[in-house]
Short mmCIF file of C-alpha atoms in Angstrom, two decimals:
data_model
loop_
_atom_site.label_atom_id
_atom_site.label_comp_id
_atom_site.label_asym_id
_atom_site.label_seq_id
_atom_site.Cartn_x
_atom_site.Cartn_y
_atom_site.Cartn_z
CA MET X 1 -20.45 -13.17 58.42
CA THR X 2 -20.79 -10.09 56.70
CA VAL X 3 -23.95 -9.44 55.12
CA PRO X 4 -23.45 -7.30 51.84
CA ASP X 5 -25.15 -3.77 51.28
CA PRO X 6 -28.12 -3.99 48.96
CA ALA X 7 -27.10 -0.82 48.20
CA ASP X 8 -23.34 -2.12 47.03
CA ARG X 9 -25.17 -5.12 45.50
CA GLY X 10 -27.00 -2.16 43.42
CA THR X 11 -24.17 -0.43 42.53
CA HIS X 12 -22.09 -4.01 41.80
CA ALA X 13 -25.19 -4.38 39.35
CA VAL X 14 -25.00 -1.81 37.33
CA MET X 15 -21.21 -1.60 37.09
CA VAL X 16 -21.22 -5.50 35.43
CA ALA X 17 -24.07 -4.27 33.06
CA ARG X 18 -22.39 -1.41 31.74
CA LYS X 19 -18.76 -3.44 31.40
CA GLN X 20 -21.25 -6.05 29.13
CA ALA X 21 -22.98 -3.30 27.61
CA ASP X 22 -18.84 -1.98 26.48
CA ALA X 23 -17.56 -5.42 25.49
CA PRO X 24 -19.18 -5.52 22.17
CA ALA X 25 -18.28 -2.45 21.38
CA MET X 26 -14.31 -2.36 21.73
CA THR X 27 -14.29 -5.81 20.13
CA SER X 28 -16.38 -4.47 17.20
CA PRO X 29 -14.87 -3.90 13.88
CA LEU X 30 -15.60 -0.09 14.15
CA GLY X 31 -13.20 -0.43 17.68
CA VAL X 32 -10.58 -2.65 16.34
CA VAL X 33 -9.80 -0.21 13.52
CA TRP X 34 -10.01 3.01 15.46
CA ARG X 35 -7.49 1.37 17.67
CA ALA X 36 -5.44 0.57 15.40
CA VAL X 37 -4.99 3.70 13.59
CA ALA X 38 -4.51 5.15 17.26
CA THR X 39 -1.36 2.54 17.47
CA ILE X 40 -0.71 4.11 13.84
CA TRP X 41 -0.79 7.66 15.10
CA SER X 42 1.24 7.17 18.28
CA VAL X 43 4.49 6.79 16.24
CA PRO X 44 6.17 9.78 15.39
CA LYS X 45 7.54 8.21 11.54
CA ALA X 46 3.89 7.07 10.68
CA ARG X 47 2.26 10.31 11.81
CA VAL X 48 4.63 11.82 9.79
CA GLY X 49 4.24 9.58 6.81
CA VAL X 50 0.66 9.88 7.35
CA ALA X 51 0.76 13.45 6.48
CA LEU X 52 3.02 13.27 3.57
CA LEU X 53 0.16 10.76 1.78
CA GLY X 54 -2.59 12.63 3.00
CA PHE X 55 -1.35 15.93 1.41
CA PHE X 56 -0.72 13.48 -2.16
CA VAL X 57 -4.42 11.88 -1.10
CA LEU X 58 -5.95 15.41 -1.58
CA LEU X 59 -2.94 16.64 -4.21
CA ALA X 60 -4.78 13.27 -6.32
CA VAL X 61 -8.12 14.06 -5.70
CA PHE X 62 -9.06 17.94 -6.41
CA ALA X 63 -6.20 17.75 -9.07
CA PRO X 64 -8.29 19.74 -11.98
CA LEU X 65 -9.39 22.57 -9.31
CA ILE X 66 -5.51 22.96 -7.77
CA ALA X 67 -3.97 22.78 -11.12
CA PRO X 68 -3.18 26.58 -12.86
CA TYR X 69 -3.87 24.70 -16.41
CA ASP X 70 -5.07 22.17 -18.27
CA PRO X 71 -1.97 19.29 -18.18
CA SER X 72 -1.89 18.77 -21.66
CA ASP X 73 -2.41 22.52 -23.26
CA ASN X 74 1.09 22.30 -25.32
CA GLY X 75 -0.18 26.62 -26.71
CA PHE X 76 2.42 28.06 -24.21
CA GLY X 77 6.09 29.15 -24.54
CA ARG X 78 8.54 25.99 -24.67
CA SER X 79 11.06 25.63 -22.04
CA GLU X 80 10.53 28.44 -20.69
CA ASP X 81 12.40 29.53 -17.16
CA PHE X 82 10.16 30.24 -14.04
CA SER X 83 7.42 33.07 -13.72
CA ALA X 84 4.68 34.13 -12.65
CA ALA X 85 2.77 32.44 -14.95
CA HIS X 86 4.36 29.17 -14.75
CA TRP X 87 5.99 29.13 -11.48
CA MET X 88 7.91 25.88 -12.50
CA GLY X 89 8.31 26.67 -15.71
CA THR X 90 7.22 25.02 -19.47
CA THR X 91 8.08 21.86 -20.56
CA ALA X 92 9.91 21.27 -24.20
CA ALA X 93 6.41 20.96 -25.65
CA GLY X 94 4.93 24.06 -24.02
CA GLN X 95 2.66 22.41 -21.20
CA ASP X 96 2.98 23.43 -18.03
CA VAL X 97 5.38 21.64 -15.56
CA LEU X 98 3.23 22.41 -11.94
CA SER X 99 -0.04 21.51 -13.80
CA GLN X 100 1.83 18.22 -14.95
CA ILE X 101 3.52 17.80 -11.25
CA ILE X 102 -0.32 18.18 -9.70
CA HIS X 103 -2.13 15.58 -12.28
CA GLY X 104 0.78 13.07 -11.85
CA ALA X 105 -0.31 12.64 -8.15
CA SER X 106 -3.62 11.17 -9.68
CA THR X 107 -1.62 8.74 -11.48
CA SER X 108 0.87 7.09 -9.04
CA VAL X 109 -1.45 7.07 -5.96
CA PHE X 110 -4.41 5.22 -8.15
CA VAL X 111 -1.83 2.93 -9.61
CA GLY X 112 -0.34 1.99 -5.96
CA PHE X 113 -2.92 1.76 -4.19
CA VAL X 114 -4.71 -0.64 -7.29
CA ALA X 115 -2.06 -3.02 -7.88
CA GLY X 116 -1.26 -2.67 -4.22
CA LEU X 117 -4.74 -3.84 -2.99
CA LEU X 118 -4.60 -6.30 -6.16
CA SER X 119 -1.49 -7.43 -4.95
CA THR X 120 -2.43 -7.99 -1.09
CA ILE X 121 -5.58 -9.62 -2.32
CA ILE X 122 -3.65 -12.04 -4.43
CA ALA X 123 -0.90 -12.19 -1.46
CA VAL X 124 -2.83 -13.02 1.32
CA THR X 125 -5.53 -15.78 -0.95
CA ILE X 126 -2.42 -17.86 -1.87
CA GLY X 127 -0.57 -17.42 1.33
CA LEU X 128 -2.93 -18.62 3.63
CA THR X 129 -3.97 -21.65 1.58
CA TRP X 130 -0.42 -22.61 1.41
CA GLY X 131 0.21 -22.21 4.27
CA TYR X 132 -3.18 -24.45 5.49
CA LEU X 133 -3.37 -26.94 3.04
CA ARG X 134 -0.96 -30.44 3.57
CA SER X 135 -1.83 -32.12 0.12
CA ILE X 136 -0.64 -31.73 -3.25
CA THR X 137 -2.69 -28.48 -3.73
CA GLY X 138 0.45 -27.53 -1.40
CA ASP X 139 3.02 -28.29 -3.47
CA VAL X 140 2.10 -27.22 -6.79
CA ILE X 141 1.45 -23.70 -4.74
CA ASN X 142 4.88 -23.97 -3.51
CA PHE X 143 6.16 -24.97 -6.99
CA VAL X 144 4.57 -21.87 -8.66
CA VAL X 145 5.05 -19.19 -6.41
CA ASN X 146 8.92 -20.94 -6.35
CA LEU X 147 8.61 -20.23 -9.81
CA PHE X 148 8.23 -16.63 -9.40
CA LEU X 149 10.34 -15.53 -6.67
CA VAL X 150 13.41 -17.17 -8.39
CA ILE X 151 12.72 -15.02 -11.95
CA PRO X 152 14.19 -11.38 -11.54
CA ALA X 153 11.17 -9.18 -10.88
CA LEU X 154 12.35 -5.83 -13.25
CA PRO X 155 13.39 -8.63 -16.26
CA LEU X 156 9.89 -10.13 -16.07
CA MET X 157 7.81 -6.80 -15.70
CA ILE X 158 10.30 -5.25 -18.59
CA VAL X 159 9.35 -8.01 -21.00
CA ILE X 160 5.38 -8.32 -19.86
CA ALA X 161 5.06 -4.27 -20.66
CA ALA X 162 6.84 -4.51 -23.63
CA TYR X 163 4.60 -6.93 -25.24
CA LEU X 164 1.56 -5.34 -24.01
CA GLN X 165 3.27 -1.89 -24.72
CA ASN X 166 0.79 1.05 -24.92
CA GLY X 167 -1.94 -0.75 -22.82
CA GLY X 168 -2.18 2.51 -20.22
CA ILE X 169 -2.95 2.35 -16.73
CA GLY X 170 -4.20 -0.94 -16.53
CA MET X 171 -1.52 -2.81 -18.35
CA ILE X 172 0.56 -0.90 -15.95
CA ILE X 173 -1.54 -2.34 -12.55
CA PHE X 174 -1.42 -5.79 -13.95
CA VAL X 175 2.18 -5.87 -14.77
CA VAL X 176 2.96 -5.34 -11.47
CA VAL X 177 0.13 -7.26 -9.91
CA ILE X 178 1.49 -10.35 -11.58
CA THR X 179 5.42 -9.76 -10.57
CA GLY X 180 4.34 -8.64 -7.18
CA TRP X 181 2.41 -10.62 -4.91
CA ALA X 182 4.56 -13.82 -4.57
CA TRP X 183 6.89 -12.57 -1.88
CA GLY X 184 3.97 -11.30 0.02
CA ALA X 185 2.37 -15.01 0.03
CA ARG X 186 5.24 -16.30 0.96
CA VAL X 187 5.99 -14.41 4.26
CA LEU X 188 1.92 -14.96 5.20
CA ARG X 189 2.14 -18.47 4.61
CA SER X 190 4.93 -18.83 7.19
CA GLN X 191 2.88 -17.10 9.93
CA THR X 192 -0.42 -19.44 9.05
CA GLN X 193 2.17 -22.44 9.42
CA SER X 194 2.63 -20.79 12.62
CA LEU X 195 -0.57 -20.56 13.96
CA ARG X 196 -1.86 -23.49 12.33
CA SER X 197 -0.67 -25.36 15.41
CA ARG X 198 -2.81 -23.13 17.88
CA ASP X 199 -5.67 -24.30 20.12
CA PHE X 200 -7.51 -22.29 18.34
CA VAL X 201 -7.32 -23.51 15.32
CA THR X 202 -7.15 -27.47 16.49
CA ALA X 203 -10.56 -26.67 18.37
CA ALA X 204 -12.11 -25.61 15.33
CA VAL X 205 -11.09 -28.48 13.35
CA PHE X 206 -12.44 -31.29 16.09
CA SER X 207 -16.13 -28.64 15.89
CA GLY X 208 -16.02 -29.99 12.37
CA ASP X 209 -15.20 -26.36 10.78
CA SER X 210 -15.02 -26.48 6.81
CA PRO X 211 -10.79 -25.77 6.10
CA ALA X 212 -12.28 -22.65 3.89
CA ARG X 213 -14.10 -21.18 7.24
CA ILE X 214 -10.69 -21.89 9.54
CA VAL X 215 -8.57 -20.34 7.56
CA PHE X 216 -10.56 -16.85 7.05
CA ARG X 217 -12.40 -16.76 10.00
CA GLU X 218 -10.02 -18.22 12.62
CA ILE X 219 -6.63 -17.63 11.40
CA LEU X 220 -6.94 -14.79 8.98
CA PRO X 221 -8.12 -11.80 11.76
CA ASN X 222 -4.90 -12.75 13.80
CA MET X 223 -2.76 -11.40 10.83
CA THR X 224 -4.08 -7.89 10.17
CA SER X 225 -0.96 -5.97 11.23
CA LEU X 226 1.35 -8.15 8.41
CA ILE X 227 -1.44 -8.05 5.72
CA VAL X 228 -1.66 -4.35 6.84
CA GLY X 229 2.30 -4.01 6.54
CA SER X 230 1.86 -5.88 3.50
CA PHE X 231 0.31 -3.94 1.57
CA PHE X 232 1.74 -0.76 1.93
CA GLY X 233 5.26 -2.85 0.47
CA ALA X 234 2.90 -3.54 -2.42
CA ALA X 235 1.76 0.19 -2.89
CA THR X 236 5.85 1.87 -2.29
CA ALA X 237 6.57 -1.26 -4.58
CA ALA X 238 3.68 -0.17 -7.13
CA ILE X 239 4.41 3.15 -7.45
CA LEU X 240 8.02 2.86 -8.10
CA ALA X 241 7.37 0.16 -10.50
CA GLU X 242 4.49 2.42 -12.31
CA ALA X 243 7.39 5.12 -12.56
CA GLY X 244 10.34 3.22 -13.61
CA LEU X 245 8.06 2.05 -16.62
CA GLU X 246 7.04 5.43 -17.87
CA PHE X 247 10.23 5.98 -17.47
CA LEU X 248 11.74 3.23 -20.03
CA GLY X 249 8.92 4.19 -22.71
CA LEU X 250 6.89 1.02 -21.72
CA GLY X 251 3.89 2.35 -21.11
CA ASP X 252 1.68 5.00 -22.09
CA SER X 253 3.62 8.27 -23.68
CA THR X 254 0.84 10.70 -23.62
CA THR X 255 -0.61 9.83 -19.91
CA ILE X 256 0.29 12.52 -17.36
CA SER X 257 2.06 10.87 -14.71
CA TRP X 258 5.70 11.75 -12.54
CA GLY X 259 6.85 8.42 -15.08
CA THR X 260 6.21 10.08 -18.02
CA MET X 261 7.42 13.27 -17.18
CA LEU X 262 10.58 11.35 -16.52
CA PHE X 263 11.05 10.12 -19.84
CA TRP X 264 9.98 13.30 -22.12
CA ALA X 265 12.58 15.36 -19.65
CA GLN X 266 14.94 12.73 -20.64
CA ASN X 267 14.23 12.44 -24.31
CA SER X 268 14.71 16.61 -24.42
CA ASN X 269 17.82 16.28 -22.72
CA ALA X 270 16.71 18.98 -20.09
CA LEU X 271 20.22 18.77 -18.05
CA LEU X 272 21.25 19.82 -20.74
CA THR X 273 19.41 22.61 -21.28
CA GLY X 274 19.62 23.29 -17.96
CA GLN X 275 15.66 22.44 -17.13
CA TRP X 276 16.84 20.30 -13.99
CA ILE X 277 12.69 21.33 -12.54
CA LEU X 278 11.83 18.55 -15.19
CA LEU X 279 13.61 15.55 -13.53
CA PHE X 280 13.91 17.21 -10.51
CA ALA X 281 10.43 17.44 -9.62
CA PRO X 282 8.84 14.74 -10.56
CA GLY X 283 11.63 12.18 -8.76
CA LEU X 284 11.23 14.05 -5.82
CA CYS X 285 7.68 13.42 -5.51
CA ILE X 286 8.07 10.03 -5.93
CA SER X 287 10.86 9.67 -3.54
CA LEU X 288 8.28 11.79 -0.99
CA LEU X 289 5.27 9.64 -1.88
CA ALA X 290 6.92 6.09 -1.14
CA THR X 291 8.96 7.12 1.61
CA SER X 292 5.73 8.12 3.60
CA LEU X 293 3.98 4.57 3.22
CA SER X 294 7.49 3.14 4.17
CA LEU X 295 6.83 5.34 7.38
CA ILE X 296 3.67 4.52 7.97
CA ASN X 297 5.02 0.66 8.03
CA PHE X 298 6.77 1.91 11.21
CA GLY X 299 3.55 2.37 12.95
CA VAL X 300 2.14 -0.72 11.51
CA ASP X 301 4.57 -2.72 13.19
CA GLY X 302 4.16 -1.69 16.34
CA LEU X 303 0.46 -3.17 15.75
CA SER X 304 2.04 -6.78 16.09
CA ASN X 305 4.40 -5.95 17.98
CA PRO X 306 3.89 -4.13 22.06
CA ARG X 307 7.63 -3.40 22.70
CA LEU X 308 7.85 -1.32 19.86
CA ARG X 309 4.95 0.58 20.44
CA GLU X 310 6.05 0.79 23.79
CA GLY X 311 10.12 2.30 22.76
CA ALA X 312 7.82 5.14 20.86
CA ASN X 313 5.47 6.50 23.42
CA ARG X 314 9.28 6.92 25.53
#
């Protein structure tokens, strides 16, 4: 029988100790977040989306420093063409178009992230509760969610916005949240029903854990990628909905946003007067911001599907 060398035993003990010391770091929330960011960044499409989103976020945060003029200042010449003083010309009211484009990023980014976050919180709370409970409460939630899914979102959005007209950005966020949570709740409910029958959930039930703890401590961490994807989808829908409502004149027309720029450009017949930039510039910004979130979703899919991650790295 071979006797292990004491030096080898000491080396082995050191290696085990190092692994045990490293394990908490790998399973810590910071480690999980870091791996998630690395996974998203490994997807080329997601990298493009992150770069675009970062550009618009920086534009929104530093708009007062970047914009050459006050976006509400109407002391310039009306409907001016491109010039050194006004790179994108001026509006029919005498306002600098470039300054409005820069400041409009703040509104769209704010509405998108806040409305997307609130919609996701509601969807997660209702979806997980709905998927786990097997009682009359689940039937009631089922009826409410199906009711919101059956009603067309756009007409409902227009009706609510028209009733609460001139409510400002808060009204827009409220309308978007009310009409945008149901689909995410249904998707999360289906995943919750799948996880409810897993062994770790059964073990938690037999150990006497409360339903709330099982839902939010056992099931919720296994749905991170789906929740993140739901957030980006909700934020994209919120950005498009905000622009659409503002364009229809159902928001506060005094707010500087890409949607109100389209509204005033339409009212001033910008295409007929040859000022295509008034429609093209805000429309392009809305499309690029929504596209950036959609591209990031390709990376989010890789969090839950290793095959997509492997395909992206080839």
